Short mmCIF file of C-alpha atoms in Angstrom, two decimals:
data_model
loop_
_atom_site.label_atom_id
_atom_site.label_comp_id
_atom_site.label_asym_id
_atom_site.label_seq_id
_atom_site.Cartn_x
_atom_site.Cartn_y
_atom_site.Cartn_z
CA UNK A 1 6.93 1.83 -20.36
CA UNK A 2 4.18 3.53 -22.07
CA UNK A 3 4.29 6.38 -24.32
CA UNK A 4 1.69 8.35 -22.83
CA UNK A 5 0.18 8.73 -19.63
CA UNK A 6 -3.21 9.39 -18.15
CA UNK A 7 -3.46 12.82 -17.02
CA UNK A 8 0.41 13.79 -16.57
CA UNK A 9 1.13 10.46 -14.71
CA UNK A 10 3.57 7.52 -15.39
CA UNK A 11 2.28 4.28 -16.33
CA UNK A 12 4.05 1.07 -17.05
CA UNK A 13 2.80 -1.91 -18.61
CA UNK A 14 3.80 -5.26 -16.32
CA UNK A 15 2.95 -6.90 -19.91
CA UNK A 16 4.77 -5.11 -21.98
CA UNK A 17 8.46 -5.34 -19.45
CA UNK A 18 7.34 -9.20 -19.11
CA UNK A 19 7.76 -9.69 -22.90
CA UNK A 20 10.61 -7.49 -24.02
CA UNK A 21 13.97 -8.71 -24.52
CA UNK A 22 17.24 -7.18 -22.21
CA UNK A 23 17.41 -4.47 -24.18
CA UNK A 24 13.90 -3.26 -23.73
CA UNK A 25 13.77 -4.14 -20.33
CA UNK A 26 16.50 -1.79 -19.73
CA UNK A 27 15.07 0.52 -21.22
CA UNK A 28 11.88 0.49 -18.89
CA UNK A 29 13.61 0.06 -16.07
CA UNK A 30 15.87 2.96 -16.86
CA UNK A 31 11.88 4.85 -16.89
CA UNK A 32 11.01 3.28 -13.88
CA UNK A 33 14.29 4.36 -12.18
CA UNK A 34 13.32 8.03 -13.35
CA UNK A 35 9.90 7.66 -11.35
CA UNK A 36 11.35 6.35 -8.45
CA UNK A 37 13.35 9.19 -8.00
CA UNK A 38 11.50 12.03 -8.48
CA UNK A 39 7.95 10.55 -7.05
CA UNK A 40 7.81 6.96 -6.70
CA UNK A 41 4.04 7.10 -7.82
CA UNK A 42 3.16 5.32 -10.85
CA UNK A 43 0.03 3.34 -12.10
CA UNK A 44 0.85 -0.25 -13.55
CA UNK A 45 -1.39 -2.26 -16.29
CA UNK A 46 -1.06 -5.31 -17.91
CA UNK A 47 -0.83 -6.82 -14.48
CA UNK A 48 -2.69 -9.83 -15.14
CA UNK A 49 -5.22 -9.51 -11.87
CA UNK A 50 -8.61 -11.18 -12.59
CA UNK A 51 -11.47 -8.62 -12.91
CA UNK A 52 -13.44 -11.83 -10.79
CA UNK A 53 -10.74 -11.23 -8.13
CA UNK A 54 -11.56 -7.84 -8.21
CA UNK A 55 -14.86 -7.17 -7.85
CA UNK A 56 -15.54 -10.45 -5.43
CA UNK A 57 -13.62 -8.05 -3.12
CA UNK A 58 -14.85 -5.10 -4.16
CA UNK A 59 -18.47 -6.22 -3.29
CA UNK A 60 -17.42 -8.18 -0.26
CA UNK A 61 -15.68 -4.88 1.31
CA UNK A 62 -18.79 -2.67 0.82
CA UNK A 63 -21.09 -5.31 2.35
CA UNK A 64 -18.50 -5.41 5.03
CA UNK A 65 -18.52 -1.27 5.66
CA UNK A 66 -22.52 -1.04 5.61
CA UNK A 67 -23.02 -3.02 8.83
CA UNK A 68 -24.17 -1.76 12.09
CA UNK A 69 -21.09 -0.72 13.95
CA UNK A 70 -21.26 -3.16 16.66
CA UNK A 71 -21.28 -6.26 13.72
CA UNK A 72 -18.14 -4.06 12.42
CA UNK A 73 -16.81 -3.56 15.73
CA UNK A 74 -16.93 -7.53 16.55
CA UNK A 75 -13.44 -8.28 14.57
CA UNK A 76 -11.72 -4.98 16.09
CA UNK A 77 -8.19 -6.04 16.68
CA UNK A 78 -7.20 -6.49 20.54
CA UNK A 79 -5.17 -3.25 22.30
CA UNK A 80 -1.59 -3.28 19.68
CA UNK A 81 -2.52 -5.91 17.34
CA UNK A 82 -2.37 -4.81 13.76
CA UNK A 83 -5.47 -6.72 12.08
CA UNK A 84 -9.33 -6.24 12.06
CA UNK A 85 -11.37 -3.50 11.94
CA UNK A 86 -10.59 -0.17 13.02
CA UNK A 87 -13.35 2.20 13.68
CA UNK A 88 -13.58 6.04 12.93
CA UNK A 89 -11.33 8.46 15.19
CA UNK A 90 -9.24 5.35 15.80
CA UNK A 91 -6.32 6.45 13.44
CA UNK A 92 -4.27 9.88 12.55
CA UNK A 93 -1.89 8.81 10.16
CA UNK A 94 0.40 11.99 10.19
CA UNK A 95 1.19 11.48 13.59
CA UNK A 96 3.42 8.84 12.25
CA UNK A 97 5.50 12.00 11.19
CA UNK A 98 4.95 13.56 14.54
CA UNK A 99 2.22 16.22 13.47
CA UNK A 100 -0.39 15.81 15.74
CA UNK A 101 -3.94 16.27 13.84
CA UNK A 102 -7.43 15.09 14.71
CA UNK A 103 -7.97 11.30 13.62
CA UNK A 104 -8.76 10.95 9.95
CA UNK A 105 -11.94 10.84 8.83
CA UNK A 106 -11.95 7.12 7.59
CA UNK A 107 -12.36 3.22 8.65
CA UNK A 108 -10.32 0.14 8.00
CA UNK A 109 -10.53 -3.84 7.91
CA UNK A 110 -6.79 -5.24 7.89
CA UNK A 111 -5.54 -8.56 7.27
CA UNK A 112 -2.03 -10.17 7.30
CA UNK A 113 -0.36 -13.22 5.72
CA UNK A 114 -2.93 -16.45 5.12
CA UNK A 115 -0.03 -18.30 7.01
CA UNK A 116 3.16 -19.22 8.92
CA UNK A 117 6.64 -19.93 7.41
CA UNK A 118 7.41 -23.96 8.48
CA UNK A 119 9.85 -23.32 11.33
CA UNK A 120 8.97 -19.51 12.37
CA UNK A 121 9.22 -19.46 15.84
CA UNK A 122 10.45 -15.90 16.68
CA UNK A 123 7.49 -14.36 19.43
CA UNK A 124 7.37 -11.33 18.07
CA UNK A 125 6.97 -12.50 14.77
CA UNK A 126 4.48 -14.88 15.63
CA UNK A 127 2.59 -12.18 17.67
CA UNK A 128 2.71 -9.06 15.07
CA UNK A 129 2.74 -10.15 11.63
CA UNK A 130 1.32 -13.78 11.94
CA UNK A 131 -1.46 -13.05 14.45
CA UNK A 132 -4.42 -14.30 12.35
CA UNK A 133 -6.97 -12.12 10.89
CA UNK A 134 -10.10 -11.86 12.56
CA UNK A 135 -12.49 -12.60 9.21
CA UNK A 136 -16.23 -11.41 9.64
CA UNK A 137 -18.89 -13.93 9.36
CA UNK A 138 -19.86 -12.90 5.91
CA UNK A 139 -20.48 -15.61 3.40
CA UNK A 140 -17.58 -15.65 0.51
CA UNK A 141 -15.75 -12.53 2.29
CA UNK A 142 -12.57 -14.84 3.84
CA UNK A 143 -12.41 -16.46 0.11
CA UNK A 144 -12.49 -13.12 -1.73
CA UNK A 145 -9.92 -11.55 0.57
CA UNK A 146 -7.36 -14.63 0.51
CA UNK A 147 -7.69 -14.38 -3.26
CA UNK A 148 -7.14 -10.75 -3.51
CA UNK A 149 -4.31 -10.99 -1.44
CA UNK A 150 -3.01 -13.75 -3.72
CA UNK A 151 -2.95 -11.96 -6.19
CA UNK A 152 -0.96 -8.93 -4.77
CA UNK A 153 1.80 -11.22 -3.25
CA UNK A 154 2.31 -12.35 -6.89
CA UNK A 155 2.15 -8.55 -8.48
CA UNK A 156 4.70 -7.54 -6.27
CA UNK A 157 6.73 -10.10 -7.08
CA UNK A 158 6.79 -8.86 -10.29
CA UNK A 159 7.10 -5.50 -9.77
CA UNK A 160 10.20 -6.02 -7.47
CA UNK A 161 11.68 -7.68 -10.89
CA UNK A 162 11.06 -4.16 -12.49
CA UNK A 163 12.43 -2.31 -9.85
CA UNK A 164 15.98 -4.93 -9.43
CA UNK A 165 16.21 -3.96 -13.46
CA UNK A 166 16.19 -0.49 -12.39
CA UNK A 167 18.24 -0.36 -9.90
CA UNK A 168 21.39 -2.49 -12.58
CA UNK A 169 20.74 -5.80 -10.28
CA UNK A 170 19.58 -8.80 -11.87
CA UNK A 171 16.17 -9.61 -12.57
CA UNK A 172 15.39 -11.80 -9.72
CA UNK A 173 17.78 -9.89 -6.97
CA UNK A 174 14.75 -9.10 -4.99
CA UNK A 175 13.36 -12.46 -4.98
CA UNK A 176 15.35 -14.48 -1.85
CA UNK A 177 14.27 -11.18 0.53
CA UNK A 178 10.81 -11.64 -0.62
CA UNK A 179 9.87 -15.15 -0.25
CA UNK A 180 7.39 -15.39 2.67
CA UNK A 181 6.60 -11.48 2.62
CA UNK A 182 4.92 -9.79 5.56
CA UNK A 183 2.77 -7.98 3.64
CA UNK A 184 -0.28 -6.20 5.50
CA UNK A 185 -3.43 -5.25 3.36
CA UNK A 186 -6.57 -3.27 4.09
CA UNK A 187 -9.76 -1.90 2.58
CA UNK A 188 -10.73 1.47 3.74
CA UNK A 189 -13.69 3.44 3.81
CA UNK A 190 -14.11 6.96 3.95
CA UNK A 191 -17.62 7.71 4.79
CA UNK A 192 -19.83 10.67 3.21
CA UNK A 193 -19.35 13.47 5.70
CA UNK A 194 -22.15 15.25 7.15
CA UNK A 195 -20.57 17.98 8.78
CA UNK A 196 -17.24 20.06 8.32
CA UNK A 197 -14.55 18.60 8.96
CA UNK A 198 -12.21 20.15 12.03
CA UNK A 199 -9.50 21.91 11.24
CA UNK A 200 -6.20 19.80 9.77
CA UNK A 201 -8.63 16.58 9.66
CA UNK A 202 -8.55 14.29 5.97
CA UNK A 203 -9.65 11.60 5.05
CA UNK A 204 -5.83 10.07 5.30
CA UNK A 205 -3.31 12.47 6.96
CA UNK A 206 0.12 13.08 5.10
CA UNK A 207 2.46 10.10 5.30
CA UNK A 208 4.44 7.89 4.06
CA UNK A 209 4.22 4.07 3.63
CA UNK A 210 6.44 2.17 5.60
CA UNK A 211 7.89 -1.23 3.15
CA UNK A 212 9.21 -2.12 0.13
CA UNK A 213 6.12 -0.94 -1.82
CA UNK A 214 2.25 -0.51 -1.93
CA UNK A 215 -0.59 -1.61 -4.21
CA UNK A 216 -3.69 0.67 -4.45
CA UNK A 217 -6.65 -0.02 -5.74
CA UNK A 218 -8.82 3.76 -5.69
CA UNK A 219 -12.54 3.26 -6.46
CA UNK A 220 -13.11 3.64 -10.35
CA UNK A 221 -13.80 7.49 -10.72
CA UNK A 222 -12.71 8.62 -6.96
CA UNK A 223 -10.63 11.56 -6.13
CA UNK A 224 -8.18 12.74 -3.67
CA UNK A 225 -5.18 10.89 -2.95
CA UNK A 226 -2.56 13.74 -3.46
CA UNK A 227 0.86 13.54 -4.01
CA UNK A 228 3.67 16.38 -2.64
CA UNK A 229 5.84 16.97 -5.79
CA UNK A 230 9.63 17.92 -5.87
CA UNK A 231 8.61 21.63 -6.12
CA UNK A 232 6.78 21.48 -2.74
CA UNK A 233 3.14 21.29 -4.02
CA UNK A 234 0.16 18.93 -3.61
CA UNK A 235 -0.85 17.23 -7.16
CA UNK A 236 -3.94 15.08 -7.24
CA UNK A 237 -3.67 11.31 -8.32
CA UNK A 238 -6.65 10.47 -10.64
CA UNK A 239 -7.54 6.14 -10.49
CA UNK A 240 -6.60 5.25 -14.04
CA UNK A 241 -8.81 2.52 -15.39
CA UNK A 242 -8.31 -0.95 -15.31
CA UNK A 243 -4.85 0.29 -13.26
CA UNK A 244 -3.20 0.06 -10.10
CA UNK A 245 -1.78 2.84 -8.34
CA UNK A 246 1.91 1.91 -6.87
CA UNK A 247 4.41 3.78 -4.84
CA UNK A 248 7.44 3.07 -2.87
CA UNK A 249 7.96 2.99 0.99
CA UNK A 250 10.47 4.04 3.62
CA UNK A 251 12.19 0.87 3.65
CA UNK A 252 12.70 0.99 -0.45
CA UNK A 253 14.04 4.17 0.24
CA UNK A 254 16.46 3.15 2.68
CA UNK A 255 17.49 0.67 0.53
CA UNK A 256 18.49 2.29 -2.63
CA UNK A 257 20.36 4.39 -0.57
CA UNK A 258 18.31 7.25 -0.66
CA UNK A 259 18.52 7.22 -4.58
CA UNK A 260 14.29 6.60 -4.60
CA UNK A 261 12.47 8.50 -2.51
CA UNK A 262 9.28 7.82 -0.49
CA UNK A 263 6.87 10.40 -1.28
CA UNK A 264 4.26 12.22 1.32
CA UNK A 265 0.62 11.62 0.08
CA UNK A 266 -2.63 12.15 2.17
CA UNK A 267 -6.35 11.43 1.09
CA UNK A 268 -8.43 15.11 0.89
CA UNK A 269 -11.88 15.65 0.22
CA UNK A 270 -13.12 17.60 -3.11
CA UNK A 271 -16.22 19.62 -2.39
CA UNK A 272 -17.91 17.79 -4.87
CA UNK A 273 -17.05 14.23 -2.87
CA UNK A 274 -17.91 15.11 0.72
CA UNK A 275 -21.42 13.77 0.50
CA UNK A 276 -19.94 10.93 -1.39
CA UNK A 277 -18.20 7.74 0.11
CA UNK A 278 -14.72 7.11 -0.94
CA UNK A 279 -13.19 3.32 -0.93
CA UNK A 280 -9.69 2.10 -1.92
CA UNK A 281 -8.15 -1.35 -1.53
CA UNK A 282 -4.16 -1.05 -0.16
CA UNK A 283 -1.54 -3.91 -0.25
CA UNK A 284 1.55 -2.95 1.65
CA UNK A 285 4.47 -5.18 0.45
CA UNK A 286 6.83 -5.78 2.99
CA UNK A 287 10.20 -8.10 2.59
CA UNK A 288 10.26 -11.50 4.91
CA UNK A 289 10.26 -10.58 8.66
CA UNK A 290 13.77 -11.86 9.22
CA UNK A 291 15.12 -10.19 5.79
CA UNK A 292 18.33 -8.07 6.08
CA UNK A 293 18.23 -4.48 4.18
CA UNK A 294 21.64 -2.69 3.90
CA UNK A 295 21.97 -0.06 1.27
CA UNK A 296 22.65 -0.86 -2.05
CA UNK A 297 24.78 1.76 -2.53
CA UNK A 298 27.21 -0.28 -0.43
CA UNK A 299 27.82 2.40 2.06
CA UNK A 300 28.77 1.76 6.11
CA UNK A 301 25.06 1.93 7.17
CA UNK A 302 23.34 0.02 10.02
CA UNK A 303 20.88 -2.29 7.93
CA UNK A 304 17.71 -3.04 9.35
CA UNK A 305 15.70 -6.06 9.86
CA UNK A 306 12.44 -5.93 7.88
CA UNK A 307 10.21 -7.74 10.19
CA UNK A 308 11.21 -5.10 13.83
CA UNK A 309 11.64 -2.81 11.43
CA UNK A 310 8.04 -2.41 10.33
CA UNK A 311 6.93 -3.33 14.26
CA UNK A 312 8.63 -0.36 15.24
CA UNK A 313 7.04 2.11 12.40
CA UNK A 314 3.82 0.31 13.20
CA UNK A 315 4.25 1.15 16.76
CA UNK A 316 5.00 5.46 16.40
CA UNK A 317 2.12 5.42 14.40
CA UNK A 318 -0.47 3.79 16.86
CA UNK A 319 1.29 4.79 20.03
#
């Protein structure tokens, strides 16, 4: 864990807990554990992603957002599936927490997993999370996707290994429940706005993220993603350079027991952004769809099954 951080937030160096012996891998995780429960925001470097992988996506998801809305409407997902493009007005993520707002004031492409586990043959597995991803017809946008992706399936990996030292488990604990994850990952745009917005409508209503944890990518420079701290207020998250912005979800949550806690963030808009677009890059790591999650703690709870588990989240939130 580092020694400093960028403008009063944690960072931990994948590198650095990679290399160290027990001893200082305790000792970060011990950090990490720290984070996770008072937050469970921190920004991660020395994760080994390619710059290439990077900014292939990075320029393939802005060609992708400055078509014509019909071209961008030609890969919208059919009525409940949870992959393509969803269009402005389409989505009010605080309704997930019953709050009922105006739809946020962004767009979305959303892919899934590149394939199927041999021998998967549960429907509503093969329906939800393994429906394919309707690509665009953009040259070299599949490719840099797919790699991006890649690459987060692989971070995660390693950033479960951080979190099983945290949590006093061994190093690989994470690793059977992760195996063929069920991870869902989009790129958003939030467009410059040209008039006011209506009253309780952001970019990204307050929520929380569903699975084990998320990835985000914030443009270099952007602001507003915002945080609610332990004292009750909203704390803007600045995009740390050559960094990745994690957090933890509901399901994490659940299982440590309650010992790490989800945290409510939303996506405003600073005065000086609003004539400004806004793009981010989210990877939303989610254990295998037949994974069981009890509570660490060992306590007499009903665990849940990842896979209807994150159906049924999915589902409150798009109903």
């Amino acid at each position: 864990m580092s020694d400093h951080a960028t403008a009063d937030f944690p960072m931990l160096d994948l590198a650095e807990f990679l290399a160290a012996d027990a001893a200082g891998k305790a000792r970060i995780g011990a950090e990490v554990d720290r984070i996770c429960r008072e937050t469970g925001f921190l920004a991660v470097t020395g994760h080994g992603v390619p710059d290439t992988v990077i900014d292939a996506l990075w320029a393939q998801a802005r060609g992708f957002f400055d078509q014509a809305p019909d071209a961008k409407h030609s890969v919208a997902p059919p009525p409940g599936g949870p992959y393509g493009y969803l269009g402005p007005g389409t989505e009010a993520l605080a309704k997930s927490r019953g709050e009922d707002t105006p739809p946020d004031l962004k767009e979305s492409f959303n892919g899934g997993p590149a394939g199927i586990p041999e021998g998967e043959t549960d429907p509503d597995a093969l329906a939800f999370c393994y429906a394919p991803t309707p690509f665009p017809d953009l040259p070299g946008f599949k490719e840099a996707w797919r790699g991006y992706y890649a690459e987060m399936e692989a971070l995660a990996a390693r950033i479960m290994e951080v979190f099983a030292v945290a949590l006093d488990l061994p190093q690989g604990y994470f690793a059977p429940f992760i195996s063929t994850p069920i991870s869902g990952m989009r790129a958003l745009n939030y467009p410059a706005q040209d008039k006011a917005p209506e009253d309780k409508q952001l970019r990204a209503g307050a929520h929380t993220d569903y699975g084990s944890l998320t990835i985000l990518l914030p443009e270099p420079g952007s602001r507003g993603l915002e945080i609610l701290t332990p004292e009750g207020d909203w704390k803007g998250i600045p995009p740390v350079d050559g960094a990745f912005v994690i957090n933890i979800g509901d399901l994490m949550a659940l299982w440590t027991a309650g010992r790490w806690t989800s945290t409510l963030h939303r996506v405003v808009t600073p005065p000086d952004w609003a004539t400004r677009r806004r793009m981010s890059i989210a990877y939303f790591h989610q254990p295998n769809w037949h994974a069981e999650v009890a509570p660490l703690s060992g306590e007499a709870a009903e665990p849940v099954i990842s896979g209807p588990y994150l159906m049924n989240k999915f589902a409150a939130a798009n109903g």
